Every structure is written in C-alpha cells, then in structure tokens.
XYZ file of C-alpha atoms in Angstrom:
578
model
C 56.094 -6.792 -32.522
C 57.883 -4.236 -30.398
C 58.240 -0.643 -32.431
C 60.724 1.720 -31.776
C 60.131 6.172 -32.000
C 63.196 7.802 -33.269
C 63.684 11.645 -33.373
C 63.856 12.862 -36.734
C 65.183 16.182 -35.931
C 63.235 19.610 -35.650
C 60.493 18.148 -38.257
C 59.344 15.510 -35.718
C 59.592 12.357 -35.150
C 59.239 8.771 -36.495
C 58.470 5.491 -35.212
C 60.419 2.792 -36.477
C 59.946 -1.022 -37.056
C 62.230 -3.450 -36.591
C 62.711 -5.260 -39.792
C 65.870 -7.038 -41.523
C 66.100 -3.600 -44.257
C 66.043 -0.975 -41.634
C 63.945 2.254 -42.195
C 65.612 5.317 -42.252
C 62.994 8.256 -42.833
C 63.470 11.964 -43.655
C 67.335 11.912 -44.153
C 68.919 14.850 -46.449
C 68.512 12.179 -49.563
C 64.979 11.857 -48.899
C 63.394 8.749 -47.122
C 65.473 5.233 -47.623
C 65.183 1.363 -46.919
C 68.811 0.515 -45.799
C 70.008 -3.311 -46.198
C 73.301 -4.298 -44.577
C 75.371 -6.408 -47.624
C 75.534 -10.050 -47.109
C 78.187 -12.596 -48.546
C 76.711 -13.089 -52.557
C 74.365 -9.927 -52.394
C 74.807 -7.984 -55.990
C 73.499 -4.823 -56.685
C 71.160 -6.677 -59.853
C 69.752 -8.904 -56.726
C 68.967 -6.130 -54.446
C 67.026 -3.703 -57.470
C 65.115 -7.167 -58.197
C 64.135 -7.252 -54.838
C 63.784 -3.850 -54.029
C 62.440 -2.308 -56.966
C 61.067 -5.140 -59.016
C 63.287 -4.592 -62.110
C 66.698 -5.818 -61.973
C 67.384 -3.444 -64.788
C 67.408 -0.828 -62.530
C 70.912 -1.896 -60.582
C 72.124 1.287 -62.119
C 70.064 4.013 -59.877
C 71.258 1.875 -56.721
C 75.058 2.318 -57.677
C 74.262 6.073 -58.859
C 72.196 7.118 -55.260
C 75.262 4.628 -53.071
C 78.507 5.930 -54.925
C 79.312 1.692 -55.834
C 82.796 1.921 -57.556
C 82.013 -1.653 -58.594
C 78.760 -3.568 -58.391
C 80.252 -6.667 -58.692
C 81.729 -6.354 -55.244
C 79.776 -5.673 -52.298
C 81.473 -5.281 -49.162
C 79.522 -7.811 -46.548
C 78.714 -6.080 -43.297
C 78.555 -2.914 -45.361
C 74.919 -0.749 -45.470
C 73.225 0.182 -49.011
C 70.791 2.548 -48.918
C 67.270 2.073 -51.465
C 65.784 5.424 -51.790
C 61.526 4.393 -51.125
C 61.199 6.838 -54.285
C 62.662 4.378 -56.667
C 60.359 1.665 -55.489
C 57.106 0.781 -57.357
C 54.228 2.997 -57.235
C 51.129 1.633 -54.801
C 47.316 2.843 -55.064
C 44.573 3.053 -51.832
C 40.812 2.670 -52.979
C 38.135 4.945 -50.922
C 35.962 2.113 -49.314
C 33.307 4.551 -47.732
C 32.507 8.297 -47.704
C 30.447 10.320 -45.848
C 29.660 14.185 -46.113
C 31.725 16.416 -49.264
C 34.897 14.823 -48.414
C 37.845 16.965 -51.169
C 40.305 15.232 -52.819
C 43.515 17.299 -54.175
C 46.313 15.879 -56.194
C 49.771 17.384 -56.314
C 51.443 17.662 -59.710
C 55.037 16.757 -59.767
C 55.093 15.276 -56.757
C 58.187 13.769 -55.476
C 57.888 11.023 -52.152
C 60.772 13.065 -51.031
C 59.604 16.222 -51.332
C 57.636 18.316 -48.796
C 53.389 18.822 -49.900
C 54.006 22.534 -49.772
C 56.530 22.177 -52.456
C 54.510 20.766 -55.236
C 51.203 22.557 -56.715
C 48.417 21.286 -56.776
C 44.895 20.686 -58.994
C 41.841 21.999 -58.019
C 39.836 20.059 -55.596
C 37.079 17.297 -56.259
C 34.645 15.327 -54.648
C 35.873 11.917 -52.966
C 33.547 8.604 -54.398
C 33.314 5.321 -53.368
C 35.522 3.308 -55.366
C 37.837 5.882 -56.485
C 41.712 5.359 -56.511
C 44.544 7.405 -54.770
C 47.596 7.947 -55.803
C 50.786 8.733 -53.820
C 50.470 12.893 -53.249
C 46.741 12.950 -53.101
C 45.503 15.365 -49.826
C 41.768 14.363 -48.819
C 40.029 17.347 -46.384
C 37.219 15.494 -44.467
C 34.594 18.384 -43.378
C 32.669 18.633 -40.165
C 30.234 15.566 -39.867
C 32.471 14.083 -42.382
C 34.195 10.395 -42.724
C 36.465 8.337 -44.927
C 37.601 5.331 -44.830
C 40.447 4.274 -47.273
C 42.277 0.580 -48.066
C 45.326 0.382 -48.674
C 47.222 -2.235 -51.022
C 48.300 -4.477 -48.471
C 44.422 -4.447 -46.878
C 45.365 -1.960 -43.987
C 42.341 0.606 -43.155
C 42.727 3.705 -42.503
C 39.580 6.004 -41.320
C 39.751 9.478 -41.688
C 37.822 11.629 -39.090
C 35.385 14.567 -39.398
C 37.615 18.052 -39.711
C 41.024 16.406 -40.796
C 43.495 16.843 -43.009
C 45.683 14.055 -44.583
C 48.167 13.205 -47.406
C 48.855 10.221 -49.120
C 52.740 11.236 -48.679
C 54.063 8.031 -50.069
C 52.776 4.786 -51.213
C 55.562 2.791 -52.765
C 55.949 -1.366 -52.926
C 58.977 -3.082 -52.670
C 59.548 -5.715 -55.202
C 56.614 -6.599 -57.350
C 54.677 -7.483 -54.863
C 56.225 -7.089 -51.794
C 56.017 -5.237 -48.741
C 54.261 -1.646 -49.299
C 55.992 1.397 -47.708
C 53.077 4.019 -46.346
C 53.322 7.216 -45.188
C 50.631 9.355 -44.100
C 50.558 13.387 -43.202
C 48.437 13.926 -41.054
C 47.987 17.950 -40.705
C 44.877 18.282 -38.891
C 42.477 16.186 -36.893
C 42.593 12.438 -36.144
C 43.558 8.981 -37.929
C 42.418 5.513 -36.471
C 44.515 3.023 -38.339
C 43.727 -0.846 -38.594
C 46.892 -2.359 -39.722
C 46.900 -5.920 -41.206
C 49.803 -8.548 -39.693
C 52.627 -9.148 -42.542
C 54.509 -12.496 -42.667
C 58.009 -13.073 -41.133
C 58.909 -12.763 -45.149
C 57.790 -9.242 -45.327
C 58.863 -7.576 -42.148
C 60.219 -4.621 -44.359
C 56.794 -3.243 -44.472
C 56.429 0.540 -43.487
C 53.510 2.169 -42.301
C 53.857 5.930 -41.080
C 51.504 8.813 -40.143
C 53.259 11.894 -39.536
C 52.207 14.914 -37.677
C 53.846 18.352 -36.993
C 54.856 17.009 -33.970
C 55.205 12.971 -33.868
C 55.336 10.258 -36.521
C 54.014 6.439 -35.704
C 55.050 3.393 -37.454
C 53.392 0.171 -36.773
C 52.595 -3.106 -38.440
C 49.888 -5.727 -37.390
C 48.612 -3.318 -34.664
C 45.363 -0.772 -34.298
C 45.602 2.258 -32.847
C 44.517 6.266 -32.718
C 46.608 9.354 -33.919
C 45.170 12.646 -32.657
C 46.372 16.382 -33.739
C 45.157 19.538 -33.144
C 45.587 22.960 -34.796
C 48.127 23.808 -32.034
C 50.003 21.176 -33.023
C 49.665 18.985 -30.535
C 49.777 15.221 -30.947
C 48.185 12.303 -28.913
C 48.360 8.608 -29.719
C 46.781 5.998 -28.151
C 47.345 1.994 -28.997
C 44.525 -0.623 -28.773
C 46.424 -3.945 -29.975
C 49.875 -4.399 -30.473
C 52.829 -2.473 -28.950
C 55.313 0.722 -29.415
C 58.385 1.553 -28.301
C 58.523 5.784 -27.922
C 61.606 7.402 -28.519
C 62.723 10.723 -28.173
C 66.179 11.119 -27.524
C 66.917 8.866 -24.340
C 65.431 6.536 -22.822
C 62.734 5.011 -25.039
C 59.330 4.536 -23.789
C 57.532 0.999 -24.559
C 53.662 1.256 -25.229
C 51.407 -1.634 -24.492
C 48.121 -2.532 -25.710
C 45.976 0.277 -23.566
C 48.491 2.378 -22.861
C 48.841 6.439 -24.890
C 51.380 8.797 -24.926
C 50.875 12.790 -25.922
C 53.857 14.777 -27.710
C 53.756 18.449 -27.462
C 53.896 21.456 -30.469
C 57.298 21.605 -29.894
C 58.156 17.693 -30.034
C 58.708 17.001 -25.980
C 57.347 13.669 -25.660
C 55.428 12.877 -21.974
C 55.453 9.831 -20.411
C 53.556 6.719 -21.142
C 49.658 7.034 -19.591
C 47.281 4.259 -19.119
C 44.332 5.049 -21.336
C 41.451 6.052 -19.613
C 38.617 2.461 -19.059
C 35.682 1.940 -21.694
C 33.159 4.619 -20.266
C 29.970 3.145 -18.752
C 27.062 3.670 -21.123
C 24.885 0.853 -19.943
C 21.839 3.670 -19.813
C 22.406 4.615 -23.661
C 18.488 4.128 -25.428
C 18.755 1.167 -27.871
C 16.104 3.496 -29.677
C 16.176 6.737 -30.910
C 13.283 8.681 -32.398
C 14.022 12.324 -32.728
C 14.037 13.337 -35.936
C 16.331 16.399 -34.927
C 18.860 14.602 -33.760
C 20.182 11.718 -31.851
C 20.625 12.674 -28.408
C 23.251 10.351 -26.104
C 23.619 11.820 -21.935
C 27.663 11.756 -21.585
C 29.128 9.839 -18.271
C 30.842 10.856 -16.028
C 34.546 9.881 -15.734
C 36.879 10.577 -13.416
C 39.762 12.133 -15.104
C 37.842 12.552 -18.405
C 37.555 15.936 -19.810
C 35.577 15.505 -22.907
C 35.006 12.702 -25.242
C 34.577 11.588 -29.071
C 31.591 9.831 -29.964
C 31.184 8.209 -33.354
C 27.800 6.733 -35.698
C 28.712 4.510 -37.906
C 25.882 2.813 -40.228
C 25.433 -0.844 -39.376
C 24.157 -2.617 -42.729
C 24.976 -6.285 -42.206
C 26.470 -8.449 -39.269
C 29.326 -6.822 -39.253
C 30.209 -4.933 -36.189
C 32.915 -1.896 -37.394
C 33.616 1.767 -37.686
C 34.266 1.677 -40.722
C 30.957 3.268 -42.341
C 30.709 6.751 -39.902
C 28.337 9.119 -40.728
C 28.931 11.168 -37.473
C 30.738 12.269 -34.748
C 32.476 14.866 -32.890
C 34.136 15.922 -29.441
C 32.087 17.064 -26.950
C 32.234 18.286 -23.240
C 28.309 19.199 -22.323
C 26.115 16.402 -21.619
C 24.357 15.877 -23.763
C 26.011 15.042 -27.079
C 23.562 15.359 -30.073
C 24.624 13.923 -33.755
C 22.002 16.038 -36.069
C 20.620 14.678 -39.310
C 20.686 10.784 -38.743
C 18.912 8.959 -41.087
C 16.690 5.982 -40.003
C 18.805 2.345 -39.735
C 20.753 0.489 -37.606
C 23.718 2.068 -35.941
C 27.121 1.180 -33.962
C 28.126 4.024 -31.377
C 31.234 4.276 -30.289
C 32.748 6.633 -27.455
C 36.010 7.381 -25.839
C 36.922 9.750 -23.045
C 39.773 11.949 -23.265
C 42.131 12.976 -20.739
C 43.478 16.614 -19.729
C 46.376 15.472 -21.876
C 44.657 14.473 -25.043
C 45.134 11.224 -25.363
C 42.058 9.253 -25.616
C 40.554 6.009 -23.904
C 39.789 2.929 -24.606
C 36.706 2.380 -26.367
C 32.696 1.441 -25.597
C 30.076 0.746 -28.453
C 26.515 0.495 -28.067
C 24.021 -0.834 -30.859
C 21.817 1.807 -31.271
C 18.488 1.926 -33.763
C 17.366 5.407 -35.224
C 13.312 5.368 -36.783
C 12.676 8.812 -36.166
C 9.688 9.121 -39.894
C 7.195 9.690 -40.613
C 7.559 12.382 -37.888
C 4.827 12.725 -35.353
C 2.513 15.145 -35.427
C 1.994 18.555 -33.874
C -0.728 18.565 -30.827
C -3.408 21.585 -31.398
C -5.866 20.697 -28.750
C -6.074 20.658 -25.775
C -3.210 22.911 -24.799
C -0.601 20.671 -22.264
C -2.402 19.899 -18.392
C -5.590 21.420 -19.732
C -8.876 20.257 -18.233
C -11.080 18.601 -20.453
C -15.401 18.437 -20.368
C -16.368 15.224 -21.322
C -17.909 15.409 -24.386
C -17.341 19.130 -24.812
C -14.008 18.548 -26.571
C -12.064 16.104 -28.475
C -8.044 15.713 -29.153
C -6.728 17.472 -32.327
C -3.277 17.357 -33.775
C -1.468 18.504 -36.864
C -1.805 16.881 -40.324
C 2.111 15.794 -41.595
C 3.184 15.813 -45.302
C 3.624 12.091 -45.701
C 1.802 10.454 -43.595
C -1.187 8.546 -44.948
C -3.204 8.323 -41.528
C -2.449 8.503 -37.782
C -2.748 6.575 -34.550
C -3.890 8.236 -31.100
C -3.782 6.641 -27.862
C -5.097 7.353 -24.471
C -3.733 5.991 -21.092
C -3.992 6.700 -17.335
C -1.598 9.162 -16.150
C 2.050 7.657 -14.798
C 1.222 4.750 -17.440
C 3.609 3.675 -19.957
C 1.062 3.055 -22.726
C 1.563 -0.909 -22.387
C -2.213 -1.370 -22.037
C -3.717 2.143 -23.388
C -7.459 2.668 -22.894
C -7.973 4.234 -26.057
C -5.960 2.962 -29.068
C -7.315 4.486 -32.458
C -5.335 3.376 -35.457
C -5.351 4.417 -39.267
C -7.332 7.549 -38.399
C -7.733 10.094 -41.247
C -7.887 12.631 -39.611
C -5.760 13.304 -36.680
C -8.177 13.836 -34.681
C -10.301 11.923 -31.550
C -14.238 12.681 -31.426
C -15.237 14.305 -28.438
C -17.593 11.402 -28.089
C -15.233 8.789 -28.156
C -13.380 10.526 -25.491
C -16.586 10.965 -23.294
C -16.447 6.934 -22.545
C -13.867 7.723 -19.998
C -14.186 8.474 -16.513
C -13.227 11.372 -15.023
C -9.543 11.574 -13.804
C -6.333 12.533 -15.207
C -4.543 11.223 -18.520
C -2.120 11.043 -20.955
C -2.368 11.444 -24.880
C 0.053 10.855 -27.720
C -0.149 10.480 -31.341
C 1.816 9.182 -34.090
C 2.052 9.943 -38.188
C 1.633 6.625 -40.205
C 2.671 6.678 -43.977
C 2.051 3.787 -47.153
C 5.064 2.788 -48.394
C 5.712 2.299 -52.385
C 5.121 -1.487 -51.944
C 1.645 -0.729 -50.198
C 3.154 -1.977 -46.842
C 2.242 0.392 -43.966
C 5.249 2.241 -41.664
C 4.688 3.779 -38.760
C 6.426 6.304 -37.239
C 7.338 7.683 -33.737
C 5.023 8.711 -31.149
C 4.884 11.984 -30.168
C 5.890 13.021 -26.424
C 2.901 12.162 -24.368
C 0.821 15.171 -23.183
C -1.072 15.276 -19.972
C -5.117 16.313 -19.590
C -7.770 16.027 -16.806
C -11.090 14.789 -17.976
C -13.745 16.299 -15.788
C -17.551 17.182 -15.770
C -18.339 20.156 -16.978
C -21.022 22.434 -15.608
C -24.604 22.540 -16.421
C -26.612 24.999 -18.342
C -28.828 26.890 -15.698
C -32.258 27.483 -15.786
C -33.126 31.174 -15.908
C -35.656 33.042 -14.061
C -37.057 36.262 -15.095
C -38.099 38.682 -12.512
C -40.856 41.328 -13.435
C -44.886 41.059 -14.227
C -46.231 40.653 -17.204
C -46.046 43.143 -19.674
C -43.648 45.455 -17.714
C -40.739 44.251 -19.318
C -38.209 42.033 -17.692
C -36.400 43.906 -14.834
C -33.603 41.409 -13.659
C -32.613 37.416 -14.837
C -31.959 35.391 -12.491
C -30.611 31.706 -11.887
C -28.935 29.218 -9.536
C -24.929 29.647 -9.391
C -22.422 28.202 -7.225
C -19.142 30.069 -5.808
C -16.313 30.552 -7.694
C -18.141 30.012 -11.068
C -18.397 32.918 -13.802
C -21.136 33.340 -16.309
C -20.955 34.505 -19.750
C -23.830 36.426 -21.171
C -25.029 37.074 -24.642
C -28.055 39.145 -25.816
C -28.742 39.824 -29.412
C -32.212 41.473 -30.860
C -32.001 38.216 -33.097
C -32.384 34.413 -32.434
C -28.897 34.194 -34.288
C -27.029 36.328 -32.479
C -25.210 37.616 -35.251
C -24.722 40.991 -33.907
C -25.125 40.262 -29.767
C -25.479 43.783 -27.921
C -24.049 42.453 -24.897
C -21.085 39.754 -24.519
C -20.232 40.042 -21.251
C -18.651 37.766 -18.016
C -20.327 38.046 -14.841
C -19.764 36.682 -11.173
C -23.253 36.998 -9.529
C -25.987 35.031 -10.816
C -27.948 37.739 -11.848
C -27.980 40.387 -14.487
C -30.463 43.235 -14.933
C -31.917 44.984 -17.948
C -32.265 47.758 -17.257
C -29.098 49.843 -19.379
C -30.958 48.116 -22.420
C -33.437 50.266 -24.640
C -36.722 48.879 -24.905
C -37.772 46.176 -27.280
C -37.732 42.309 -27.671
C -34.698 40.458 -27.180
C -32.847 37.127 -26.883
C -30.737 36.062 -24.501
C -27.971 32.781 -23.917
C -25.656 31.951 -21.191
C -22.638 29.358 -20.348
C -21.414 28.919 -16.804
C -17.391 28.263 -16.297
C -16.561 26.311 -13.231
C -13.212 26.453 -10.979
C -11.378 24.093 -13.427
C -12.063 26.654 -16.661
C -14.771 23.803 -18.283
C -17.448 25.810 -19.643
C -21.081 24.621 -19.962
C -22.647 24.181 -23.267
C -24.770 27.369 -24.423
C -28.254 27.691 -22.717
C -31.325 27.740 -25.543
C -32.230 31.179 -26.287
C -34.589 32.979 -24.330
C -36.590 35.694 -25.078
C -37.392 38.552 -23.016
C -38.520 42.397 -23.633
C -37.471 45.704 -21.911
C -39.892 48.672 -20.947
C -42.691 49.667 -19.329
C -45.671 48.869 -21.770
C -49.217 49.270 -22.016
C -51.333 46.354 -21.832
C -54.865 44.964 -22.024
C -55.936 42.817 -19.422
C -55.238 39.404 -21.289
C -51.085 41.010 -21.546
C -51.456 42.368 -24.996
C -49.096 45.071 -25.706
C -51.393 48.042 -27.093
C -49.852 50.031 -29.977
C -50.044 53.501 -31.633
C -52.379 53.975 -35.076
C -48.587 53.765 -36.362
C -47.862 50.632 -34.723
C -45.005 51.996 -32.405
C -46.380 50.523 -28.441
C -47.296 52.448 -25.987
C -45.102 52.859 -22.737
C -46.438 53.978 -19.786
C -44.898 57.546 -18.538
C-alpha cells in the first residue's frame, strides 16, 4: 500500500494513507476523518459508522454546519472530528528498566501535551493499560514494548520519550485511529495488515520535525534532541511529501528530515552489517562485549539484547541497547539466558540500516575465581609450589585444569573437578614435565534442586614448570676447636644464595638474613658462641631450593684439650686464646 507525506505546516509533517475517509490531521478544528457524501448517505448512517452510536448524528451536524441532515449533498465532504470517535486502550506487553508512565488530566485528542497537566509519574507493569494522553519516559538501558487494539506493536527504545496522543476507534469495532508523539529517541513500529473493509485505519508517530503514517508495514522512526528526524522502512512502502514532488520509499530504502522540516532525498539503507565473527557465547559477568564492523559509510550503530525465552525469534523483549561508535560495544549487567542481538549501522545522515541478528548465549555465574598463585608467566619448581585461587561466595567447589601452552584445553593434562578448595597440591602438579603451561579455573555452585552448575572459566594464565635447584652441601673451613672461619659450598654462575643464622635451631630470631653471590660466607663479624646456620640457592629462573638442614657451627678462638674439648673458667664462661 503506497503512503503519501503531507506538510502539515510549521508543526511538521504527516504521512497520509490512502483510504476511502481521507485523513486530514492537525487542521484548526483539531484532527478529522473526512468522507465525501454518497447518493443515500444520512448523517444517522455516518455517526453509526463513525462513532458507533447513531444517536450522536447531532455532534456531526453541530462540528459540519448541516442546515438539514436529511439532505446530504453527494460529491460533497463531511468532516468526523477523531475526538468524537470511541475511546481505544494499548496494554504494556514487556518492560524493561524503571520505565515512567504520566497521564494528562483533561486531555483533549486535539489538544497539544503541553496544554493539559499532568499526574505524577509511576512505574510502567506488564499488563497495565494506556489510555489516550498517557506519556511513557523509557530510561537509559530501558525498553517497552506496547500492543495496541488492533494488534500493532510498538517498541519503545532506551532514552525516549512518547505519548499516546490519540487512540480513538471508529465504529464499534472498526478501524482504530493512532497517533503517537514521539519527543525524544526512537520508535520501531510493527504494524498489522487491515482488510480492504477497514482501510480507514490511522496510524501516526509524530516528531518535531516529521510525522509517518503507515498500515501493514514495519519500519524505524529516529529523533534526536536537536530535533532531527530519520526514518527508515523495512516492509511495505511510503510516499514522502514535502511540498513538491513527493518522494516514494521502498522496502530498504530511509529518508532523514531536518530540525527545521527540509526533507532530503530518498537513501538506500545501509546492507545488514557482517557479524559472522560475533561469539555465540558470552561469559563475562561485567558485561557482554560485541567487536563493531566495519562499514563503509557507517558512522556508528545501534545494537539491541533482547531475551529469547521460547522459539520465537523477536525484539520484542529488549533488555539492552544503545548507539555506539568505539569498537567495542559492551551491554553491562546481562543476566544469564538466551539472547537475540540485533545491529544496524547508521549513516552520516541518521538514518539507519537494515538489520543483522545473531543468537547469542550469556552464562557468565557462578563467576570464576580470582588466581593468587603463581603470579602470570611465573616459573614454577616442581613440587615447590602448587596453584591457588580465590574462594567465591556461591560456589560450592571448583574445577582446575592444566594444559600445554598454545592448547585450547580440548584434551587438558590435568582436569581436577569438585575441588574444595581452590587449590592444586604442589604434588599433583609435580607429575608434569618440565615445560611451559597454561592454568585456568572455574567456580561451581549446587543449585536448590541439588543439580550442580558450573560456571565460566577463568582467562587462562601462563607458567613454566622447571627444576628447581638443589640444596648444597656446606663445607666448613677451620680446625677443630678454633671456631669456624669461612663456609663454603659448590655454586654455579648466576645463582644467589640466601643465608640464615640464628643462635637457635628455630630460627626464631636469625642474626643474619642475608643474599649472597659467591659461594662462600665468613664468620668472622659474628661474636663468639654456638650457632646454626640454613641456606637456599635461587637459580637464573627465580626457583629457589628448599631450605638446607641446619647446621651448627661456633665462632672464636677457644681453648681445647687434646681430644677438642672446649676448657672453661671455674664460672663456666670458655676460655679463648689471646
């Protein structure tokens, strides 16, 4: 069905469908049906038909100046004021985010929003009813779909604002006549086909700059808080008008009317971007991240997430979206569930593109854990260390897995599962060779049923598994009884060796903690006595050794017998030689 834009004047303008009662919106009188008089037409007749009470054949003769009812003049045009018809409701079929509702008191279908007070605001609900002069504000990260009477759906995007202007029926249950402001942000309307019968049928959304009227047709209204207006039509067709010469609209085909009501010329919509390399999975629980394409002639786009709860494959249930121009666009706070994503590019004009959807699955909980130890591309001693993570609120126990580095975990060497602690023995890794690896671990929580649900795994992390040094053996220099001079041992270059000497087999209070580079260390700064001494080599890689076993050793210059026996003093202090 071909559609047809008529200027309205400095308010905007209208598009207009062909029917057999022509529309005429926005005149002085308010907005009318007008029906050109045919041979037997009575004024009784046309408020039956109009307004679904012939009783009411005197407001038609009061609003047309009809000297006598009982003589129409065929060929002659009547005008039905869309005020006088019967009163229509819409029913909110989905909501998402604190979507406002505002009813104006008083309010007239002819008479401007700003005109008539309103109530305070409340919160939209599923289910709930809308009356003709209701305003809905849709927030950021916002959605709202509403049905109207005659099964057309209209989905109001995140940051809009819309009002119910007028929704009248003609007749009882005739055609209804819709019309939508839409002040701010963007309307995607799914109108239903009418039969030949009902080809009076009026659907309208106005904008500060345009107005669109289609039937049996889907298609996008745009408007931003300059003013601007873009629409673009996916089915059906629309003639443009703005003055002369009208412009016709075909199915992929968009047209962008400036602040000031100069229409441009009709555009082919940008293609369906390419999003072939979209994840079918997503699991980060801080948001879904999606990589934008690249599109020649594209300067940002609008992605939508809408839930996905049975076969049906809509929009009609979005829980986010937005516009975005970086790559890439990330849709916080998704819930886990099956998803339909939808994107469009939009051109330098506005007007956006034809659409691309992508199935799309979000299990992002239990969240993974934390990783503690080893810190990322850290070299490992085999059985020195073992893998720890963080413990997460819900989860009930975790999994940990092990593969060869460049691996994608298909066929993981170590695959521990319901651990209760998240945590891998240092044992358990030991069993693999040296080399280098990658670790990840997941949270795992019990569901109220008993049934088990696994989360995400974390990122994989990278380690090297190597030998780690060995203790050395220590030699102490010095003869007996003369106190140990210098220790000594076996070292390799570009190893360092920690030592530790305490005056107790403990070392609970060590008088020297110190890193050397020689293998060698002498006593000779300490003050004479007994003493106990431990030491750990660290190779090139940073893998320490395990402590040595104490040793003990003595300082000074003492007076022995000749079997080594330190002699003493009456008072038991030993004797040093001077």
């Amino acid at each position: 069905m071909q559609v047809v834009l008529a200027c309205t004047g400095a308010a905007g303008m209208v598009l207009a469908g062909q029917a057999t009662a022509q529309i005429r919106p926005a005149s002085p009188k308010g907005d009318v049906l007008e029906h050109r008089v045919t041979t037997g037409d009575t004024l009784e007749q046309l408020a039956a038909r109009y307004l679904g009470d012939h009783t009411r054949w005197t407001a038609l003769q009061s609003h047309n100046r009809v000297q006598d009812p009982l003589r129409l003049r065929p060929g002659s045009m009547l005008e039905i004021p869309t005020r006088l018809l019967r009163a229509a409701a819409a029913s909110v079929e989905f909501v998402q985010g604190d979507v406002r509702s505002t009813r104006s008191l008083n309010h007239l279908a002819d008479t401007q929003a700003a005109a008539s007070p309103a109530a305070d605001s409340q919160p939209v609900q599923k289910g709930q009813l809308l009356q003709e002069g209701d305003s809905l504000k849709v927030p950021a990260n916002g959605f709202v779909s509403v049905r109207l009477a005659d099964g057309s759906l209209v989905r109001v995007q995140s940051e809009s604002d819309v009002q119910l202007r007028q929704m009248r029926r003609k007749g009882r249950a005739g055609s209804l006549q819709s019309v939508l402001d839409l002040r701010e942000g963007g309307v995607e309307a799914s109108v239903t086909q009418q039969a030949q019968s009902e080809r009076e049928r009026r659907f309208e959304i106005r904008t500060p700059a345009a107005s669109t009227s289609v039937r049996g047709t889907q298609f996008l209204v745009l408007t931003d808080a300059q003013g601007q207006t873009a629409a673009a039509v996916d089915e059906g067709s629309v003639a443009v008008q703005s003055g002369q010469p009208s412009t016709l609209l075909k199915p992929g085909q968009g047209v962008a009317v400036s602040a000031d009501g100069r229409l441009g010329k009709a555009t082919k919509m940008l293609p369906a971007p390419d999003i072939t390399f979209w994840p079918a999975l997503a699991e980060d629980a801080s948001w879904v991240s999606l990589p934008l394409p690249t599109m020649a002639g594209a300067v940002r786009y609008q992605i939508q997430l809408a839930e996905q709860k049975d076969a049906k494959k809509d929009l009609n249930q979005v829980v986010r979206g937005g516009i975005f121009q970086q790559s890439p666009a990330r849709l916080t706070g998704v819930a886990d569930g099956d998803y339909l994503v939808s994107i469009r590019a939009i051109d330098a004009n506005g007007i956006p593109g034809a659409r691309s959807t992508h199935n799309l699955r979000v299990k992002a909980t239990p969240v993974p854990p934390l990783y503690e130890s080893p810190e990322p591309d850290a070299v490992v001693g085999l059985g020195q260390r073992g893998l720890e993570c963080t413990k997460v609120n819900q989860a009930s126990a975790y999994r940990i897995q092990v593969a060869p580095a460049g691996s994608d975990f298909a066929q993981p060497l170590i695959d521990a599962n319901l651990l209760q602690d998240c945590s891998l023995a240092a044992q358990t890794l030991a069993q693999l060779p040296v080399g280098n690896y990658l670790w990840r671990a997941a949270s795992i929580r019990t569901l109220a049923d008993g049934k088990l649900d696994p989360g995400p795994f974390a990122p994989a992390q990278r380690m090297k598994l190597a030998e780690a040094p060995r203790s050395p053996e220590l030699q102490l220099d010095g003869a007996a009884g003369e106190g140990s001079r210098n220790i000594r041992w076996a070292g390799e270059e570009g190893h360092r060796y920690h030592i530790v000497v305490a005056q107790d087999a403990g070392f609970a209070q060590p008088v020297v903690d110190t890193w050397l580079t020689e293998p060698q260390w002498a006593t000779q700064n300490l003050a004479p006595g007994h003493y106990y001494l431990q030491m750990q080599v660290e190779d090139r890689n940073g893998l320490r050794s395990n402590f040595t076993p104490a040793r003990q050793f003595q300082t000074g210059n003492w007076v022995t017998t000749g079997d080594g026996q330190t002699l003493s003093s009456g008072d038991g202090v030993r004797l040093m030689r001077q």
